[in-house]
Amino acid sequence: MYNDYAALKKELYAGNVTCTEVVRYYLDNINKGKHLNAFLLVLETEALRQASEIDLKIRSGNAGKLAGMVIAVKDVLSLKGYKLTCGSKILQNFEALYTASAIQRLIDEDAVIIGKTNCDEFAMGSSNENSAYGNVLNPADNSCVPGGSSGGSAAAVAADMCMVSIGTDTGGSIRQPASFCGVVGLKPTYGRISRYGLTAFASSFDTIGPFARNVSDAALALEVMSGLDKNDSTSANKNKEDYISKIHEFSAGKIKVGIIADLDESGLQHEIKESMNKAVEQIKSSGAEIIPIELPNLKYSIQAYYILTTAEASSNLARYDGARYGTRSKDAKVLEDMYVNSRSEGFGMEVKRRIMLGTYVLSHGYYDAYYKKAQRLRRLIKNDFKKVYDKVDLILLPTTPTTAFKIGEKSNNPLAMYLNDIYTTAANLSGNPALSIPLGKDNNNLPIGLQIIGDDFNEAKVLGLGEFILKNTA
Ligand code: GLN
């Protein structure tokens, strides 16, 4: 196992291992873990071709910053010339026409893209059970879900099928599966990484971020993917930051950490709470100041999130009409039937539910009652966070109320499924960066996740505390 990129890089440059060998190692693990269904596409030939090129570059001393880092990419991100299914039947034969900016930046630094990972259809879900290509199994316990929607990406890192993977997070889809699978997952600040080439779910919430076995590898991938992109007007004009150095400079003694005093803990598993308390004690004894904070509108996050994101989704998914993208129904004789049949046959249950909910909340007569109110709530939640950052640097809370649940346990109960996002959606409503780190196991030996949220563009501090807790709390 290659534990972290810094160590691998040394070996690669010392000539003790080649990039080709590293790629073969991961291909072998992908093959051994086929039953997990984490990959929708494995780029064996292309990855080996890239690897041999990178080996030459390493020898001639002109390899990029991520030379030999093997990365898997969630199948909602475009990679030119390869299928982009978004976990949906409607796009089963769709081929990407260009490469997503974030992925191109990784490739430009000589990372090797090893494949596309399974996910919930159009990134809608918390269990990966909404994929048209079958569910993904949690490597920690195959009878459990890996979380979602980036379940394949989380499972791929957990099962050592790649060093880093890329996912997307609209309401928790990086942090929740990271927590369920026992890996690190980072949702950066909205705008930190260009969304160009990411298939839109809810455009004002969608973010791209890394999964890794440790904080430094996630930080490195973030650094490379970040920065302004002329193809995405919502990408932020911020300089790249050297997160690794900042993580090293981080000192727990200088920070103020907020604990949410009015957090809804009704469904919170007690081992998760204990694990978080342990981390709090640890950072406190290292000199951090722990401050109780209040986020009075946090309790409305789920409601606001599911109104706003379904509204955006209903509009974003209107493009899949059988005319331009993907599958067209064969039975239709008139135009309207073509639209209706293509969408009815192409979309799965959950996507249909969201399109209907979204269309409803945007419709005349209900717009003011739902959509507008939810927009106001989003502002209030953002303001709550802003106020809190006058007092603290970072906020600690659980990533999920429970550890990974059983496959099938919540699939017939959308509300129970949505409630799994109770602690993650707030950072998407506010746009703040948020990290999930693995922090011990529960009594069933399932991984527990702890979440760290920071103010906009404060990834360095978020990562710093994450690394500190991982290193110091057993
Ligand atoms: N589980 C959430 C949802 O179903 C989050 C999805 C996401 O972040 N892409 O909407």
CSV table of C-alpha atoms and ligand atoms in Angstrom, one decimal:
chain,number,residue,atom,x,y,z
A,1,MET,CA,0.0,0.0,0.0
A,2,TYR,CA,1.2,3.5,-0.9
A,3,ASN,CA,0.2,5.5,2.2
A,4,ASP,CA,0.8,9.0,1.0
A,5,TYR,CA,1.9,10.8,-2.0
A,6,ALA,CA,5.0,12.4,-0.5
A,7,ALA,CA,6.4,9.0,0.4
A,8,LEU,CA,5.5,7.6,-3.0
A,9,LYS,CA,7.1,10.5,-4.8
A,10,LYS,CA,10.4,9.9,-3.0
A,11,GLU,CA,10.3,6.3,-4.1
A,12,LEU,CA,9.5,7.2,-7.7
A,13,TYR,CA,12.3,9.7,-7.9
A,14,ALA,CA,14.8,7.4,-6.2
A,15,GLY,CA,13.9,4.8,-8.9
A,16,ASN,CA,12.7,2.3,-6.4
A,17,VAL,CA,9.3,2.0,-8.1
A,18,THR,CA,8.0,3.1,-11.4
A,19,CYS,CA,4.7,4.8,-12.2
A,20,THR,CA,3.8,1.8,-14.3
A,21,GLU,CA,4.2,-0.5,-11.3
A,22,VAL,CA,2.1,1.8,-9.2
A,23,VAL,CA,-0.7,1.8,-11.9
A,24,ARG,CA,-0.5,-2.0,-12.1
A,25,TYR,CA,-0.8,-2.2,-8.3
A,26,TYR,CA,-4.1,-0.2,-8.4
A,27,LEU,CA,-5.4,-2.0,-11.5
A,28,ASP,CA,-4.9,-5.2,-9.6
A,29,ASN,CA,-6.8,-4.0,-6.6
A,30,ILE,CA,-9.6,-2.7,-8.8
A,31,ASN,CA,-9.8,-6.2,-10.2
A,32,LYS,CA,-9.8,-7.8,-6.8
A,33,GLY,CA,-12.5,-5.5,-5.6
A,34,LYS,CA,-14.8,-5.8,-8.6
A,35,HIS,CA,-17.7,-7.0,-6.4
A,36,LEU,CA,-17.7,-3.5,-4.7
A,37,ASN,CA,-18.9,-2.0,-8.1
A,38,ALA,CA,-17.0,1.2,-7.4
A,39,PHE,CA,-15.9,1.7,-11.0
A,40,LEU,CA,-18.1,2.3,-14.0
A,41,LEU,CA,-15.1,2.5,-16.3
A,42,VAL,CA,-11.5,1.4,-15.9
A,43,LEU,CA,-9.0,3.1,-18.2
A,44,GLU,CA,-6.4,0.3,-18.1
A,45,THR,CA,-4.7,0.9,-21.4
A,46,GLU,CA,-4.8,4.7,-21.2
A,47,ALA,CA,-3.5,4.7,-17.6
A,48,LEU,CA,-0.6,2.4,-18.4
A,49,ARG,CA,0.2,4.6,-21.5
A,50,GLN,CA,0.2,7.7,-19.3
A,51,ALA,CA,2.3,5.9,-16.7
A,52,SER,CA,5.1,5.0,-19.1
A,53,GLU,CA,5.2,8.6,-20.4
A,54,ILE,CA,5.4,9.9,-16.8
A,55,ASP,CA,8.2,7.4,-16.0
A,56,LEU,CA,10.2,9.0,-18.8
A,57,LYS,CA,9.4,12.4,-17.5
A,58,ILE,CA,10.5,11.5,-14.0
A,59,ARG,CA,13.8,10.2,-15.4
A,60,SER,CA,14.4,13.3,-17.4
A,61,GLY,CA,13.4,15.6,-14.5
A,62,ASN,CA,10.5,17.4,-16.0
A,63,ALA,CA,7.5,15.6,-14.4
A,64,GLY,CA,4.6,17.6,-12.9
A,65,LYS,CA,3.7,18.1,-9.3
A,66,LEU,CA,1.4,15.1,-9.1
A,67,ALA,CA,3.6,12.7,-11.1
A,68,GLY,CA,2.4,9.2,-10.5
A,69,MET,CA,-0.6,10.1,-8.3
A,70,VAL,CA,-3.3,7.7,-9.4
A,71,ILE,CA,-6.7,9.3,-9.3
A,72,ALA,CA,-10.3,8.0,-9.9
A,73,VAL,CA,-13.0,10.4,-11.0
A,74,LYS,CA,-16.7,10.5,-10.2
A,75,ASP,CA,-18.7,9.9,-13.4
A,76,VAL,CA,-20.4,13.3,-13.3
A,77,LEU,CA,-17.2,14.9,-14.4
A,78,SER,CA,-16.2,15.0,-18.1
A,79,LEU,CA,-13.2,13.3,-19.5
A,80,LYS,CA,-12.9,13.8,-23.2
A,81,GLY,CA,-13.6,10.8,-25.4
A,82,TYR,CA,-15.0,8.7,-22.6
A,83,LYS,CA,-18.5,7.9,-21.4
A,84,LEU,CA,-20.1,10.3,-19.0
A,85,THR,CA,-23.1,8.5,-17.6
A,86,CYS,CA,-23.8,10.5,-14.4
A,87,GLY,CA,-25.0,7.1,-13.1
A,88,SER,CA,-28.1,7.5,-15.3
A,89,LYS,CA,-29.6,5.4,-18.0
A,90,ILE,CA,-30.5,8.6,-19.9
A,91,LEU,CA,-26.8,9.2,-20.6
A,92,GLN,CA,-25.7,5.6,-21.0
A,93,ASN,CA,-24.2,6.2,-24.4
A,94,PHE,CA,-23.1,9.8,-24.0
A,95,GLU,CA,-19.5,10.6,-24.6
A,96,ALA,CA,-17.8,13.7,-23.1
A,97,LEU,CA,-16.7,16.2,-25.7
A,98,TYR,CA,-14.2,18.0,-23.4
A,99,THR,CA,-12.4,17.4,-20.1
A,100,ALA,CA,-13.5,19.2,-16.9
A,101,SER,CA,-11.1,22.0,-15.9
A,102,ALA,CA,-10.4,20.5,-12.5
A,103,ILE,CA,-9.5,17.1,-14.1
A,104,GLN,CA,-7.5,18.7,-16.8
A,105,ARG,CA,-5.4,20.5,-14.1
A,106,LEU,CA,-4.7,17.2,-12.4
A,107,ILE,CA,-3.7,15.6,-15.8
A,108,ASP,CA,-1.5,18.6,-16.6
A,109,GLU,CA,0.5,17.9,-13.4
A,110,ASP,CA,0.9,14.3,-14.5
A,111,ALA,CA,-1.6,12.6,-12.3
A,112,VAL,CA,-2.9,9.4,-13.8
A,113,ILE,CA,-6.6,9.0,-14.3
A,114,ILE,CA,-7.4,5.4,-13.7
A,115,GLY,CA,-11.2,5.4,-14.2
A,116,LYS,CA,-14.6,6.7,-13.6
A,117,THR,CA,-16.5,5.9,-10.4
A,118,ASN,CA,-20.0,4.9,-9.7
A,119,CYS,CA,-22.4,7.4,-8.1
A,120,ASP,CA,-26.1,8.1,-7.5
A,121,GLU,CA,-27.9,9.3,-10.6
A,122,PHE,CA,-27.0,12.9,-11.3
A,123,ALA,CA,-25.5,13.0,-7.8
A,124,MET,CA,-28.8,12.7,-6.1
A,125,GLY,CA,-28.7,10.4,-3.1
A,126,SER,CA,-27.0,9.5,0.1
A,127,SER,CA,-26.4,5.7,-0.4
A,128,ASN,CA,-25.3,5.1,-4.0
A,129,GLU,CA,-28.5,3.0,-4.4
A,130,ASN,CA,-29.8,5.4,-7.0
A,131,SER,CA,-27.3,4.5,-9.6
A,132,ALA,CA,-28.7,3.0,-12.8
A,133,TYR,CA,-25.6,0.8,-12.8
A,134,GLY,CA,-26.1,-0.9,-9.5
A,135,ASN,CA,-25.2,0.0,-5.9
A,136,VAL,CA,-21.7,0.2,-4.5
A,137,LEU,CA,-20.7,-1.9,-1.4
A,138,ASN,CA,-19.0,-0.3,1.5
A,139,PRO,CA,-15.5,-1.8,1.8
A,140,ALA,CA,-15.6,-1.7,5.6
A,141,ASP,CA,-18.8,-3.9,5.6
A,142,ASN,CA,-20.2,-5.2,2.3
A,143,SER,CA,-23.7,-5.3,3.7
A,144,CYS,CA,-23.7,-1.6,4.2
A,145,VAL,CA,-23.9,1.3,1.8
A,146,PRO,CA,-20.8,3.4,1.1
A,147,GLY,CA,-22.8,6.6,1.3
A,148,GLY,CA,-23.5,8.9,-1.6
A,149,SER,CA,-23.7,10.3,-3.9
A,150,SER,CA,-19.9,9.9,-4.5
A,151,GLY,CA,-20.0,6.4,-3.1
A,152,GLY,CA,-17.8,4.9,-5.8
A,153,SER,CA,-15.1,7.5,-5.2
A,154,ALA,CA,-15.1,7.0,-1.4
A,155,ALA,CA,-15.1,3.2,-1.8
A,156,ALA,CA,-12.3,3.3,-4.3
A,157,VAL,CA,-9.9,5.1,-1.9
A,158,ALA,CA,-11.0,3.0,1.1
A,159,ALA,CA,-10.4,-0.2,-0.9
A,160,ASP,CA,-7.0,1.1,-2.1
A,161,MET,CA,-8.0,1.1,-5.8
A,162,CYS,CA,-6.4,4.6,-6.2
A,163,MET,CA,-4.5,7.1,-4.1
A,164,VAL,CA,-7.0,9.9,-4.5
A,165,SER,CA,-10.4,10.2,-6.0
A,166,ILE,CA,-12.5,13.1,-7.0
A,167,GLY,CA,-16.1,13.6,-6.0
A,168,THR,CA,-18.7,16.3,-5.9
A,169,ASP,CA,-20.6,17.7,-3.0
A,170,THR,CA,-23.9,19.5,-3.3
A,171,GLY,CA,-25.3,18.7,0.1
A,172,GLY,CA,-22.7,16.3,1.6
A,173,SER,CA,-21.8,13.9,-1.2
A,174,ILE,CA,-18.1,14.0,-0.5
A,175,ARG,CA,-18.2,14.2,3.3
A,176,GLN,CA,-20.9,11.7,4.0
A,177,PRO,CA,-19.4,8.8,1.9
A,178,ALA,CA,-15.9,9.7,3.3
A,179,SER,CA,-17.3,9.3,6.8
A,180,PHE,CA,-19.1,6.0,5.9
A,181,CYS,CA,-16.0,4.5,4.3
A,182,GLY,CA,-13.4,5.8,6.8
A,183,VAL,CA,-11.4,8.2,4.5
A,184,VAL,CA,-10.7,11.9,4.3
A,185,GLY,CA,-13.1,14.0,2.1
A,186,LEU,CA,-13.0,17.7,1.5
A,187,LYS,CA,-15.7,20.0,0.1
A,188,PRO,CA,-13.9,23.2,-0.7
A,189,THR,CA,-15.5,26.7,-0.6
A,190,TYR,CA,-18.0,27.2,-3.4
A,191,GLY,CA,-16.1,28.8,-6.3
A,192,ARG,CA,-12.7,27.5,-5.2
A,193,ILE,CA,-12.6,24.9,-8.0
A,194,SER,CA,-14.1,25.5,-11.4
A,195,ARG,CA,-17.3,23.6,-12.2
A,196,TYR,CA,-16.6,23.6,-15.9
A,197,GLY,CA,-17.2,20.0,-17.1
A,198,LEU,CA,-19.2,19.0,-14.0
A,199,THR,CA,-22.7,18.0,-14.9
A,200,ALA,CA,-24.9,20.4,-13.0
A,201,PHE,CA,-27.3,19.2,-10.3
A,202,ALA,CA,-27.8,22.4,-8.3
A,203,SER,CA,-25.5,24.9,-9.7
A,204,SER,CA,-25.4,27.3,-6.8
A,205,PHE,CA,-24.4,24.4,-4.4
A,206,ASP,CA,-22.3,22.1,-6.5
A,207,THR,CA,-18.6,21.8,-5.6
A,208,ILE,CA,-15.8,19.4,-6.6
A,209,GLY,CA,-13.4,18.0,-4.1
A,210,PRO,CA,-11.0,15.2,-3.2
A,211,PHE,CA,-11.1,12.0,-1.2
A,212,ALA,CA,-7.8,10.7,0.2
A,213,ARG,CA,-6.3,8.5,2.9
A,214,ASN,CA,-4.8,11.5,4.6
A,215,VAL,CA,-5.2,15.2,4.8
A,216,SER,CA,-2.0,16.1,2.8
A,217,ASP,CA,-3.0,14.2,-0.3
A,218,ALA,CA,-6.4,15.9,-0.3
A,219,ALA,CA,-4.6,19.2,0.2
A,220,LEU,CA,-2.3,18.7,-2.7
A,221,ALA,CA,-5.2,17.7,-5.1
A,222,LEU,CA,-7.1,20.8,-3.9
A,223,GLU,CA,-4.2,23.0,-4.6
A,224,VAL,CA,-3.8,21.7,-8.2
A,225,MET,CA,-7.5,21.9,-9.0
A,226,SER,CA,-8.2,25.3,-7.5
A,227,GLY,CA,-8.1,28.7,-9.1
A,228,LEU,CA,-9.9,31.0,-11.5
A,229,ASP,CA,-11.2,29.5,-14.7
A,230,LYS,CA,-12.5,31.6,-17.6
A,231,ASN,CA,-15.0,28.9,-18.4
A,232,ASP,CA,-16.8,29.2,-15.1
A,233,SER,CA,-17.9,32.7,-14.1
A,234,THR,CA,-18.5,31.5,-10.5
A,235,SER,CA,-15.0,30.3,-10.0
A,236,ALA,CA,-13.2,32.6,-7.6
A,237,ASN,CA,-10.3,34.8,-8.4
A,238,LYS,CA,-8.1,33.5,-5.6
A,239,ASN,CA,-4.5,32.6,-5.8
A,240,LYS,CA,-3.5,29.0,-5.4
A,241,GLU,CA,-2.3,28.3,-1.8
A,242,ASP,CA,0.5,25.9,-0.6
A,243,TYR,CA,-1.8,24.0,1.8
A,244,ILE,CA,0.9,21.5,2.7
A,245,SER,CA,3.1,24.2,4.2
A,246,LYS,CA,0.2,25.8,5.9
A,247,ILE,CA,-0.8,22.4,7.5
A,248,HIS,CA,2.7,22.1,8.8
A,249,GLU,CA,2.5,25.6,10.3
A,250,PHE,CA,-0.8,25.0,11.9
A,251,SER,CA,-0.9,25.2,15.7
A,252,ALA,CA,-3.8,24.2,17.8
A,253,GLY,CA,-2.8,26.5,20.5
A,254,LYS,CA,-3.7,29.6,18.4
A,255,ILE,CA,-7.2,28.7,17.4
A,256,LYS,CA,-10.7,29.1,18.6
A,257,VAL,CA,-13.1,26.2,17.8
A,258,GLY,CA,-16.8,26.5,18.0
A,259,ILE,CA,-19.1,23.7,19.2
A,260,ILE,CA,-22.7,24.1,18.3
A,261,ALA,CA,-24.7,24.4,21.5
A,262,ASP,CA,-28.1,24.1,20.0
A,263,LEU,CA,-27.3,21.2,17.6
A,264,ASP,CA,-30.1,18.8,17.0
A,265,GLU,CA,-28.7,15.6,18.5
A,266,SER,CA,-32.0,13.6,18.5
A,267,GLY,CA,-30.8,11.0,15.9
A,268,LEU,CA,-27.1,11.1,16.8
A,269,GLN,CA,-25.4,7.8,17.5
A,270,HIS,CA,-23.8,8.0,20.8
A,271,GLU,CA,-20.4,6.6,19.6
A,272,ILE,CA,-20.2,9.5,17.2
A,273,LYS,CA,-20.8,12.0,19.9
A,274,GLU,CA,-18.2,10.3,22.1
A,275,SER,CA,-15.7,10.3,19.4
A,276,MET,CA,-16.3,14.0,18.8
A,277,ASN,CA,-15.9,14.7,22.5
A,278,LYS,CA,-12.6,12.9,22.5
A,279,ALA,CA,-11.3,15.2,19.7
A,280,VAL,CA,-12.6,18.2,21.6
A,281,GLU,CA,-10.7,17.2,24.7
A,282,GLN,CA,-7.6,16.6,22.7
A,283,ILE,CA,-7.6,20.0,21.0
A,284,LYS,CA,-8.5,21.7,24.2
A,285,SER,CA,-5.5,20.1,26.0
A,286,SER,CA,-3.3,21.4,23.1
A,287,GLY,CA,-4.3,24.9,23.9
A,288,ALA,CA,-7.2,25.6,21.6
A,289,GLU,CA,-10.1,27.6,23.0
A,290,ILE,CA,-13.4,25.8,22.8
A,291,ILE,CA,-16.4,28.2,22.5
A,292,PRO,CA,-20.1,27.2,22.5
A,293,ILE,CA,-21.8,28.8,19.5
A,294,GLU,CA,-25.3,29.1,18.2
A,295,LEU,CA,-26.6,28.8,14.7
A,296,PRO,CA,-30.3,29.4,15.2
A,297,ASN,CA,-31.4,28.7,11.6
A,298,LEU,CA,-29.3,25.6,11.2
A,299,LYS,CA,-32.4,23.5,12.1
A,300,TYR,CA,-34.0,24.6,8.8
A,301,SER,CA,-31.1,23.5,6.6
A,302,ILE,CA,-32.6,20.3,5.3
A,303,GLN,CA,-35.8,22.0,4.4
A,304,ALA,CA,-34.1,24.9,2.6
A,305,TYR,CA,-31.6,22.5,0.9
A,306,TYR,CA,-34.3,20.2,-0.5
A,307,ILE,CA,-36.4,23.1,-1.8
A,308,LEU,CA,-33.6,25.0,-3.4
A,309,THR,CA,-31.6,22.1,-4.9
A,310,THR,CA,-34.7,20.4,-6.4
A,311,ALA,CA,-35.7,23.8,-7.9
A,312,GLU,CA,-32.2,24.1,-9.5
A,313,ALA,CA,-32.2,20.4,-10.5
A,314,SER,CA,-35.6,20.7,-12.3
A,315,SER,CA,-34.2,23.5,-14.4
A,316,ASN,CA,-30.8,21.9,-15.0
A,317,LEU,CA,-32.2,18.5,-16.0
A,318,ALA,CA,-34.6,20.1,-18.5
A,319,ARG,CA,-31.9,19.7,-21.1
A,320,TYR,CA,-32.2,15.9,-21.1
A,321,ASP,CA,-35.1,15.8,-23.6
A,322,GLY,CA,-34.1,13.1,-26.0
A,323,ALA,CA,-33.3,15.7,-28.6
A,324,ARG,CA,-29.8,16.7,-27.7
A,325,TYR,CA,-28.3,14.5,-25.1
A,326,GLY,CA,-28.2,10.8,-24.5
A,327,THR,CA,-31.0,8.3,-25.0
A,328,ARG,CA,-34.0,9.0,-27.2
A,329,SER,CA,-37.1,6.8,-26.7
A,330,LYS,CA,-37.7,4.7,-29.8
A,331,ASP,CA,-41.5,4.5,-29.5
A,332,ALA,CA,-42.4,8.1,-29.9
A,333,LYS,CA,-44.2,9.3,-33.0
A,334,VAL,CA,-44.7,12.9,-32.1
A,335,LEU,CA,-42.4,15.5,-30.5
A,336,GLU,CA,-44.1,15.6,-27.1
A,337,ASP,CA,-44.1,11.9,-26.8
A,338,MET,CA,-40.4,11.9,-27.6
A,339,TYR,CA,-39.8,14.2,-24.6
A,340,VAL,CA,-42.1,12.4,-22.3
A,341,ASN,CA,-41.0,8.9,-23.2
A,342,SER,CA,-37.3,9.7,-23.2
A,343,ARG,CA,-37.5,11.3,-19.8
A,344,SER,CA,-39.8,8.7,-18.4
A,345,GLU,CA,-37.6,5.8,-19.6
A,346,GLY,CA,-34.3,7.5,-19.0
A,347,PHE,CA,-34.6,8.9,-15.4
A,348,GLY,CA,-34.8,6.8,-12.2
A,349,MET,CA,-37.2,7.3,-9.4
A,350,GLU,CA,-35.3,9.7,-7.2
A,351,VAL,CA,-34.4,12.0,-10.1
A,352,LYS,CA,-38.1,12.1,-11.2
A,353,ARG,CA,-39.1,12.8,-7.6
A,354,ARG,CA,-36.7,15.8,-7.4
A,355,ILE,CA,-37.7,17.2,-10.8
A,356,MET,CA,-41.4,17.1,-9.7
A,357,LEU,CA,-40.6,18.6,-6.3
A,358,GLY,CA,-38.5,21.3,-8.0
A,359,THR,CA,-41.0,22.1,-10.6
A,360,TYR,CA,-43.7,22.4,-7.9
A,361,VAL,CA,-41.8,24.8,-5.7
A,362,LEU,CA,-41.0,27.0,-8.7
A,363,SER,CA,-44.5,27.0,-10.0
A,364,HIS,CA,-46.7,30.1,-10.0
A,365,GLY,CA,-48.6,30.2,-6.7
A,366,TYR,CA,-46.1,28.1,-4.8
A,367,TYR,CA,-42.9,30.1,-5.6
A,368,ASP,CA,-43.5,32.6,-2.8
A,369,ALA,CA,-44.5,30.0,-0.3
A,370,TYR,CA,-41.5,27.7,-0.8
A,371,TYR,CA,-38.8,28.8,-3.1
A,372,LYS,CA,-38.6,32.4,-2.0
A,373,LYS,CA,-38.8,31.5,1.7
A,374,ALA,CA,-36.1,28.9,1.3
A,375,GLN,CA,-33.9,31.5,-0.4
A,376,ARG,CA,-34.4,33.8,2.6
A,377,LEU,CA,-33.5,31.0,4.9
A,378,ARG,CA,-30.3,30.4,3.0
A,379,ARG,CA,-29.4,34.0,3.6
A,380,LEU,CA,-30.2,33.7,7.3
A,381,ILE,CA,-28.1,30.6,7.6
A,382,LYS,CA,-25.2,32.3,5.8
A,383,ASN,CA,-25.5,35.2,8.2
A,384,ASP,CA,-25.5,32.9,11.2
A,385,PHE,CA,-22.2,31.5,10.0
A,386,LYS,CA,-20.8,34.9,9.3
A,387,LYS,CA,-21.6,36.0,12.8
A,388,VAL,CA,-20.0,32.9,14.3
A,389,TYR,CA,-16.7,33.5,12.5
A,390,ASP,CA,-16.4,36.8,14.4
A,391,LYS,CA,-15.9,34.6,17.5
A,392,VAL,CA,-14.3,31.4,16.2
A,393,ASP,CA,-12.0,30.2,13.5
A,394,LEU,CA,-13.5,26.8,12.9
A,395,ILE,CA,-16.6,24.8,13.8
A,396,LEU,CA,-16.7,21.1,14.8
A,397,LEU,CA,-19.6,18.9,14.3
A,398,PRO,CA,-20.4,15.3,13.3
A,399,THR,CA,-20.4,14.5,9.6
A,400,THR,CA,-23.4,12.2,9.8
A,401,PRO,CA,-25.9,11.3,12.6
A,402,THR,CA,-25.1,7.6,12.2
A,403,THR,CA,-22.4,5.4,10.7
A,404,ALA,CA,-23.1,3.5,7.4
A,405,PHE,CA,-26.5,1.9,7.3
A,406,LYS,CA,-27.5,-1.3,5.7
A,407,ILE,CA,-28.2,-1.6,2.0
A,408,GLY,CA,-32.0,-1.3,1.5
A,409,GLU,CA,-32.6,0.1,5.0
A,410,LYS,CA,-33.7,3.5,3.8
A,411,SER,CA,-34.3,3.1,0.1
A,412,ASN,CA,-38.1,3.1,0.5
A,413,ASN,CA,-38.1,6.1,2.8
A,414,PRO,CA,-36.9,9.3,1.1
A,415,LEU,CA,-37.4,11.4,4.2
A,416,ALA,CA,-35.2,9.1,6.3
A,417,MET,CA,-32.6,9.2,3.5
A,418,TYR,CA,-32.7,13.0,3.3
A,419,LEU,CA,-32.3,13.3,7.1
A,420,ASN,CA,-28.9,11.6,6.7
A,421,ASP,CA,-27.7,15.0,5.4
A,422,ILE,CA,-28.7,16.9,8.5
A,423,TYR,CA,-25.2,17.9,9.4
A,424,THR,CA,-23.7,18.4,5.9
A,425,THR,CA,-26.2,20.6,4.0
A,426,ALA,CA,-25.5,23.7,6.0
A,427,ALA,CA,-22.0,24.2,4.6
A,428,ASN,CA,-23.4,24.0,1.1
A,429,LEU,CA,-26.1,26.5,1.9
A,430,SER,CA,-23.4,28.8,3.3
A,431,GLY,CA,-20.8,27.9,0.7
A,432,ASN,CA,-18.2,27.3,3.5
A,433,PRO,CA,-15.4,24.8,3.1
A,434,ALA,CA,-15.9,21.6,5.1
A,435,LEU,CA,-13.8,18.5,5.7
A,436,SER,CA,-14.7,15.1,7.0
A,437,ILE,CA,-11.9,13.1,8.7
A,438,PRO,CA,-12.2,9.5,9.9
A,439,LEU,CA,-12.2,9.3,13.7
A,440,GLY,CA,-12.4,5.8,15.1
A,441,LYS,CA,-15.0,3.1,14.7
A,442,ASP,CA,-18.4,2.3,16.3
A,443,ASN,CA,-19.3,-0.9,18.1
A,444,ASN,CA,-19.9,-2.6,14.7
A,445,ASN,CA,-16.5,-1.6,13.5
A,446,LEU,CA,-17.9,0.9,11.1
A,447,PRO,CA,-16.0,4.2,10.5
A,448,ILE,CA,-17.0,7.4,12.2
A,449,GLY,CA,-16.5,10.8,10.6
A,450,LEU,CA,-15.9,14.2,12.2
A,451,GLN,CA,-16.6,17.4,10.3
A,452,ILE,CA,-14.7,20.7,10.4
A,453,ILE,CA,-16.2,23.8,8.8
A,454,GLY,CA,-14.4,27.1,8.3
A,455,ASP,CA,-15.1,30.5,6.8
A,456,ASP,CA,-15.0,31.0,3.0
A,457,PHE,CA,-11.6,30.3,1.5
A,458,ASN,CA,-10.2,29.2,4.9
A,459,GLU,CA,-9.4,25.7,3.6
A,460,ALA,CA,-5.9,26.0,5.0
A,461,LYS,CA,-7.1,26.2,8.6
A,462,VAL,CA,-9.8,23.5,8.1
A,463,LEU,CA,-7.1,21.1,6.7
A,464,GLY,CA,-4.7,22.2,9.5
A,465,LEU,CA,-7.1,21.2,12.3
A,466,GLY,CA,-8.1,18.0,10.4
A,467,GLU,CA,-4.5,16.9,10.2
A,468,PHE,CA,-3.9,17.8,13.8
A,469,ILE,CA,-6.8,15.8,15.1
A,470,LEU,CA,-5.9,12.8,12.9
A,471,LYS,CA,-2.3,12.8,14.2
A,472,ASN,CA,-3.2,13.4,17.8
A,473,THR,CA,-6.4,11.6,18.6
A,474,ALA,CA,-6.2,7.9,18.6
B,1,GLN,N1,-27.5,13.4,-0.2
B,1,GLN,C1,-27.7,14.7,-0.8
B,1,GLN,C2,-28.8,14.7,-1.8
B,1,GLN,O1,-29.3,13.7,-2.0
B,1,GLN,C3,-26.4,15.3,-1.3
B,1,GLN,C4,-26.1,15.0,-2.7
B,1,GLN,C5,-24.9,15.7,-3.2
B,1,GLN,O2,-24.2,16.3,-2.4
B,1,GLN,N2,-24.6,15.6,-4.4
B,1,GLN,O3,-29.1,15.7,-2.4
